[in-house]
XYZ file of C-alpha atoms in Angstrom:
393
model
C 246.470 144.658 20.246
C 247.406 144.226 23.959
C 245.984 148.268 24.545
C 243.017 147.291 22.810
C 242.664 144.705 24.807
C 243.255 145.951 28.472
C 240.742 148.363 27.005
C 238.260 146.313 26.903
C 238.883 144.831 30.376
C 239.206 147.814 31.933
C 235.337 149.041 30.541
C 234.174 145.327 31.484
C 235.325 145.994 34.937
C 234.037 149.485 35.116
C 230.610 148.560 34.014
C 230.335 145.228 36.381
C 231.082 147.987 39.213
C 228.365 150.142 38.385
C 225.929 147.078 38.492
C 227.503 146.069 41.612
C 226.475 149.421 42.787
C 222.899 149.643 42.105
C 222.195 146.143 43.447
C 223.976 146.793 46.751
C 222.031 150.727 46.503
C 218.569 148.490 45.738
C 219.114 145.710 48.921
C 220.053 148.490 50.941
C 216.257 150.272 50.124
C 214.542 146.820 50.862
C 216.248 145.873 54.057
C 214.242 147.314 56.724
C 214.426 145.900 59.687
C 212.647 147.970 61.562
C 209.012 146.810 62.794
C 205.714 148.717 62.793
C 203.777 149.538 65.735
C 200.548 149.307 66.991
C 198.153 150.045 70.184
C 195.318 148.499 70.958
C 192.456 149.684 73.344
C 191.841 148.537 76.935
C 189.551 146.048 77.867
C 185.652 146.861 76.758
C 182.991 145.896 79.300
C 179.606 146.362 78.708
C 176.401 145.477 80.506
C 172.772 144.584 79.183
C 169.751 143.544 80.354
C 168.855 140.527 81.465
C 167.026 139.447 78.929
C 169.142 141.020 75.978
C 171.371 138.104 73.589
C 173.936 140.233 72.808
C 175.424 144.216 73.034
C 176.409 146.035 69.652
C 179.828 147.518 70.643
C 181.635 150.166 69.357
C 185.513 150.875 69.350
C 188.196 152.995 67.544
C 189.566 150.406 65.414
C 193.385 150.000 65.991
C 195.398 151.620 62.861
C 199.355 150.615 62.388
C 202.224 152.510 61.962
C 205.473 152.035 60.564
C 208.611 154.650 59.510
C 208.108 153.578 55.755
C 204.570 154.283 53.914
C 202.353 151.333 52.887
C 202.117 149.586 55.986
C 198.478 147.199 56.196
C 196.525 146.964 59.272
C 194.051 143.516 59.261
C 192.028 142.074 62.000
C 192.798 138.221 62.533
C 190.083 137.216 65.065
C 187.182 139.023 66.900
C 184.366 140.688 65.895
C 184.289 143.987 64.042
C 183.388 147.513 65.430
C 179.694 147.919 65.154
C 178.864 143.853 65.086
C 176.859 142.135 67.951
C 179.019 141.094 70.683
C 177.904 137.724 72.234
C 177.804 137.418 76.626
C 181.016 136.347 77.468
C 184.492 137.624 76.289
C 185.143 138.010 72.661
C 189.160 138.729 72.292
C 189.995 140.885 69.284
C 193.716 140.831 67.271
C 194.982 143.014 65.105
C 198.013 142.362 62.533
C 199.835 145.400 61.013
C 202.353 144.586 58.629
C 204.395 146.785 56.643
C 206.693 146.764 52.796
C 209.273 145.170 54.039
C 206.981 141.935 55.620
C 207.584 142.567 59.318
C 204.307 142.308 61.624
C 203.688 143.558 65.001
C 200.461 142.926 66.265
C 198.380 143.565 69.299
C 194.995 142.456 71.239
C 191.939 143.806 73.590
C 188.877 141.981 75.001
C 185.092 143.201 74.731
C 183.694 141.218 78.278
C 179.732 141.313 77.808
C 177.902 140.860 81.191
C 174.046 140.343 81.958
C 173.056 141.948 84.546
C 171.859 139.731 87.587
C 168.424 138.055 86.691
C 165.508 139.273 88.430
C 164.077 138.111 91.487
C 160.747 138.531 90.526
C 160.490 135.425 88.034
C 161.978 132.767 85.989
C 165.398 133.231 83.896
C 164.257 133.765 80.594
C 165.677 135.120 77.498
C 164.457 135.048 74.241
C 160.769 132.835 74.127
C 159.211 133.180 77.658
C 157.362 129.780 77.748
C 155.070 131.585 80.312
C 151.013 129.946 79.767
C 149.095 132.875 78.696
C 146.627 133.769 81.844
C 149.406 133.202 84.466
C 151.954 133.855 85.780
C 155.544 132.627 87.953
C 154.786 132.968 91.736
C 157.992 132.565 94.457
C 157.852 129.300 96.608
C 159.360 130.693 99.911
C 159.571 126.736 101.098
C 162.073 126.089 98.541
C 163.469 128.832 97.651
C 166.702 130.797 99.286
C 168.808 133.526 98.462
C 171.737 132.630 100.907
C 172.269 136.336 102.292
C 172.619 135.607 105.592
C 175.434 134.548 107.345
C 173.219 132.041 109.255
C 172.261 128.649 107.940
C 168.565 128.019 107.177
C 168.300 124.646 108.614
C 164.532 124.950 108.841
C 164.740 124.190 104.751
C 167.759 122.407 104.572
C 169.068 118.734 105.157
C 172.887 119.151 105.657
C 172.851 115.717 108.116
C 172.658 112.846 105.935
C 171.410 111.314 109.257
C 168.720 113.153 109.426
C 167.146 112.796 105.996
C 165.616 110.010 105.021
C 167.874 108.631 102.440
C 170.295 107.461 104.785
C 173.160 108.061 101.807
C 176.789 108.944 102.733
C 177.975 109.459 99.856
C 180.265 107.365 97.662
C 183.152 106.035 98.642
C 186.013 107.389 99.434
C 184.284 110.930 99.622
C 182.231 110.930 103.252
C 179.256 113.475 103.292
C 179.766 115.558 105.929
C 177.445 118.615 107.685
C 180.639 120.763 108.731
C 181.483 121.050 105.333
C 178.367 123.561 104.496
C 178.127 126.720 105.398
C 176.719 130.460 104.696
C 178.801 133.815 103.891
C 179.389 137.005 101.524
C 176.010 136.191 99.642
C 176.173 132.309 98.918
C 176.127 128.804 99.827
C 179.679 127.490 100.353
C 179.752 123.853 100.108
C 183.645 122.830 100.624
C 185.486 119.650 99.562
C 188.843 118.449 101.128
C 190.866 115.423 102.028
C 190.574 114.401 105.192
C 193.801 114.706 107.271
C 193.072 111.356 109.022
C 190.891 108.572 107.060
C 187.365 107.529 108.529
C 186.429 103.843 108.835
C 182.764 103.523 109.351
C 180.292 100.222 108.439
C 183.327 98.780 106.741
C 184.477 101.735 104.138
C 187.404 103.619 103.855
C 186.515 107.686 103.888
C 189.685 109.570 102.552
C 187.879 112.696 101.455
C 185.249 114.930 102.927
C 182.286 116.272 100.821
C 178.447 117.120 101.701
C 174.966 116.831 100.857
C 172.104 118.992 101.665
C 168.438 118.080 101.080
C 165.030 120.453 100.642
C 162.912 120.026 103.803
C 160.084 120.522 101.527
C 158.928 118.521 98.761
C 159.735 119.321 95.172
C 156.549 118.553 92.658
C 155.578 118.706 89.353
C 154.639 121.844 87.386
C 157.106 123.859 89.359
C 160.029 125.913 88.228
C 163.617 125.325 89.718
C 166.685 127.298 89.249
C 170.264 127.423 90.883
C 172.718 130.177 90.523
C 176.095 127.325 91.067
C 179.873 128.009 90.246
C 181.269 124.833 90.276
C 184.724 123.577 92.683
C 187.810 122.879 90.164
C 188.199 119.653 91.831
C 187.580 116.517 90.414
C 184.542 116.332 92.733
C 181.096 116.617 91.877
C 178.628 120.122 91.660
C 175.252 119.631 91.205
C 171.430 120.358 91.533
C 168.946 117.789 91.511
C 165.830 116.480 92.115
C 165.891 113.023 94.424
C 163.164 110.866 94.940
C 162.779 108.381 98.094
C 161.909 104.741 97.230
C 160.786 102.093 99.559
C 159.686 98.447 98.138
C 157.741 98.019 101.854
C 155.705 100.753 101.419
C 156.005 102.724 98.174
C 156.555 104.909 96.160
C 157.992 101.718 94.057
C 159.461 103.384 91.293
C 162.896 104.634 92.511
C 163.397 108.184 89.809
C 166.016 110.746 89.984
C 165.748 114.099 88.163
C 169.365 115.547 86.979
C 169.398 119.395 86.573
C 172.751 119.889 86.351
C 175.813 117.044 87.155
C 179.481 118.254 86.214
C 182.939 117.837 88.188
C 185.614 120.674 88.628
C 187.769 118.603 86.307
C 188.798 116.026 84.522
C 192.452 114.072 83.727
C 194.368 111.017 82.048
C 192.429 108.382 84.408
C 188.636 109.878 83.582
C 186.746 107.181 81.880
C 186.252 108.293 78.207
C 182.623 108.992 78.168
C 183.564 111.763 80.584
C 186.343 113.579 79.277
C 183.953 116.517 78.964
C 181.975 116.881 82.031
C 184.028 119.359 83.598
C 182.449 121.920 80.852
C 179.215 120.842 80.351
C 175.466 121.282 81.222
C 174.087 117.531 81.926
C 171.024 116.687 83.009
C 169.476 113.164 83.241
C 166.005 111.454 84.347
C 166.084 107.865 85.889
C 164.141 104.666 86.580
C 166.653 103.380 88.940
C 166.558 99.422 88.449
C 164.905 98.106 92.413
C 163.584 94.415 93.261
C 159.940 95.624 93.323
C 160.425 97.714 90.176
C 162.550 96.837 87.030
C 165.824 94.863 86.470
C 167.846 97.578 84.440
C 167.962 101.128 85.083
C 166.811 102.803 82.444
C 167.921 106.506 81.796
C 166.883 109.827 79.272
C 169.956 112.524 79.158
C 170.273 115.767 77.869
C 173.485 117.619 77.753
C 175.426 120.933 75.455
C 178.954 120.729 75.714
C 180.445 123.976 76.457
C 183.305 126.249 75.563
C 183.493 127.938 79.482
C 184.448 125.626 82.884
C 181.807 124.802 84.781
C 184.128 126.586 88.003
C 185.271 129.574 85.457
C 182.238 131.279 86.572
C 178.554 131.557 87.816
C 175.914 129.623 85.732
C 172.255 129.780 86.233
C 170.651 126.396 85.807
C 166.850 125.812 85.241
C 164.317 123.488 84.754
C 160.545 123.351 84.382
C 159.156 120.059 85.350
C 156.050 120.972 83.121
C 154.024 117.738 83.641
C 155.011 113.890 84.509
C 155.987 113.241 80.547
C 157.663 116.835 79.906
C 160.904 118.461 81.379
C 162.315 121.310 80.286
C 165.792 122.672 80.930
C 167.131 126.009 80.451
C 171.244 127.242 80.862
C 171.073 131.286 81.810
C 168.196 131.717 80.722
C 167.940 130.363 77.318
C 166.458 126.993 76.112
C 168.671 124.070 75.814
C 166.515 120.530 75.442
C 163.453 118.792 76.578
C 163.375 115.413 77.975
C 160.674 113.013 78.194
C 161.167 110.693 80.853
C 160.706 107.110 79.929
C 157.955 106.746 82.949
C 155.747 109.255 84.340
C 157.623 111.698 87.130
C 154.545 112.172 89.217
C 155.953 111.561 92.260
C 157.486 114.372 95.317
C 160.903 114.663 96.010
C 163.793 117.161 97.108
C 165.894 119.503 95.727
C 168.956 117.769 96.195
C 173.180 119.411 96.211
C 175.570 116.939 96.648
C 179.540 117.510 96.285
C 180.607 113.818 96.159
C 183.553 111.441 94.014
C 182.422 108.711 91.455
C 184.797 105.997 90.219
C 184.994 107.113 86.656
C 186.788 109.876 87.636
C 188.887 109.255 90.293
C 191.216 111.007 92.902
C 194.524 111.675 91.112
C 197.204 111.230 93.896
C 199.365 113.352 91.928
C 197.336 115.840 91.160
C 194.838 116.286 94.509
C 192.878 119.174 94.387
C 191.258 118.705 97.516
C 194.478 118.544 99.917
C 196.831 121.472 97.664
C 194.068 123.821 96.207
C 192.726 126.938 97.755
C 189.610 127.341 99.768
C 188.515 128.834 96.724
C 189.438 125.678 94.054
C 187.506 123.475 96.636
C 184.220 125.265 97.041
C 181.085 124.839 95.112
C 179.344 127.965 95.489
C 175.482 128.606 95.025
C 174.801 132.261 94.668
C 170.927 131.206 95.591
C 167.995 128.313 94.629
C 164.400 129.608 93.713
C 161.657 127.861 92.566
C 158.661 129.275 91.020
C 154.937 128.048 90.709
C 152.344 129.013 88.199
C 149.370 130.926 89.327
C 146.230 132.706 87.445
C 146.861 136.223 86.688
């Protein structure tokens, strides 16, 4: 009985050994530990036209490997080879994962560039709004392509003294001429804090900006554009149209026309509304409230929020100021939004750039741009203004 017995055991033993075996022989196949690899391309950058949307785009598509067979190669973002590529950059991952579940994975840009836009007329891509009969004629007076390394101050205001607006700027930011100046193909418009604060007809200037003012007069029916990279301060960029008011004499109505208004940046202490003006195209027309005109300012905006910083790069920024009721605003090139002003622009102003503060977003002590960033981070650069007028073919 006991032999039979110890027998049994002994097979029992035997045979939980041999499935001992073939599990440990099985986890040993799956336990690879080993992950797959996987190269992706260099950067892609293409150029088209001016007028083009988009590039199609071609590229070897990035294939996995791995040391065991059945590895899976997916792409998790980007745009397929073949597809339309959009202007801008477009960043395109790929995932290869293999049997055992490890994943390696790797990624490459496609950068799509237009090429600069033509000197010869408006920015337009996609529906040229051009009147059939006519066409877009250069107005030398108030336009300027900045190539010089000498100032043009036979078209430009940089003195707020000598303009006739007799504006500052806004407190604690002091408009100031030095502050503008010409080189390497642009308009360099600077912003800093000033190393000793101004007094002057009882405010406090902390900061230096500047304003500069067309000599000539901006009207109706013409076409204005600005090439503009924005500073990465929390100071202003922008490209306007201002309007001088007088309730002695007239013009009564005191209007503004907004092209583009954006700061550098924005932080905890920006006022809400605001959050997104350091990547944004804004543009605004206003009846500013006066005692000969109305009580309340009254105001029409436009604006596209956008994915880019207004300072990560050059924007172009247009607007047709078609007739007194209809304004038209463009963002490189292509159509954004019309605005119809809630009284009739009919009046002449000046192209108007002003780098100034505003109180909903202030100065962050902690965080001052304009005494610890580079020359770079504190200049608002305008690659060049042009404005266009329509003639008879």
């Amino acid at each position: 009985m006991f032999k039979n017995n110890f027998s049994q055991i002994l097979l029992t033993l035997l045979f939980m050994s041999s499935i001992s075996c073939s599990n440990d022989e099985k986890e040993g196949e799956q336990k690879d530990a080993i992950a797959p690899s996987i190269t992706c391309l260099s950067p892609i950058n293409v150029n088209i036209d001016t007028t083009a949307k988009d590039a199609m785009v071609t590229y070897t598509t990035p294939e996995g490997t791995d040391n065991i067979a059945g590895a899976v190669t997916r792409q998790t973002s980007g745009l397929a080879s073949g597809e339309s590529f959009p202007v801008g950059t477009t960043t395109n991952t790929f995932v290869v994962t293999d049997a055992a579940g490890n994943t390696t994975s790797c990624s490459f840009d496609v950068i799509v560039a237009r090429n600069n836009p033509s000197e010869n007329m408006p920015y337009f891509i996609g529906d040229d709004p051009t009147p059939t009969g006519k066409k877009w004629t250069s107005v030398a007076e108030l336009s300027d392509e900045f190539n010089t390394d000498i100032f043009d101050d036979s078209k430009w205001f940089r003195d707020p003294s000598q303009d006739q607006f007799g504006w500052y700027g806004r407190e604690p930011a002091l408009f100031q001429p030095d502050n503008v100046s010409v080189g390497d193909g642009s308009l360099n418009v600077m912003v800093k804090k000033l190393q000793t604060p101004i007094t002057s007809n009882s405010r406090n200037w902390t900061h230096g900006g500047a304003i500069l003012r067309s000599k000539t007069k901006a009207i109706s029916g013409y076409y204005y554009e600005a090439r503009m990279k924005a500073n990465e301060t929390v100071m202003s960029s922008t490209f306007w149209i201002a309007f001088p008011q007088n309730c002695n004499s007239g013009p009564f109505r005191k209007l503004e026309l907004d092209i583009q208004e954006c700061v550098g940046r924005t932080h905890s202490g920006t006022d809400s509304w605001a959050k997104e003006w350091d990547n944004i195209y804004h543009s605004n027309t206003w009846r500013h409230a006066r005692t000969c005109d109305i009580n309340i300012s009254v105001q029409r905006p436009g604006k596209k929020d956008l994915e880019e910083k207004n300072h990560s790069r050059y924007f172009v920024y247009g607007c047709w100021w078609k007739s007194p009721t209809e304004i038209l605003f463009y963002l490189d090139g292509e159509y954004v939004y019309t605005i119809k002003p809630s009284t009739d622009f009919d009046l002449e102003g000046h192209i108007t750039m002003a780098m100034e503060t505003y109180d909903w977003n202030p100065i962050e002590p902690e965080n001052d741009l304009t005494a610890t960033g580079t020359e770079e981070q504190r200049t608002t650069k305008y690659d060049w203004v042009r404005t266009w007028k329509l003639e008879d073919l």
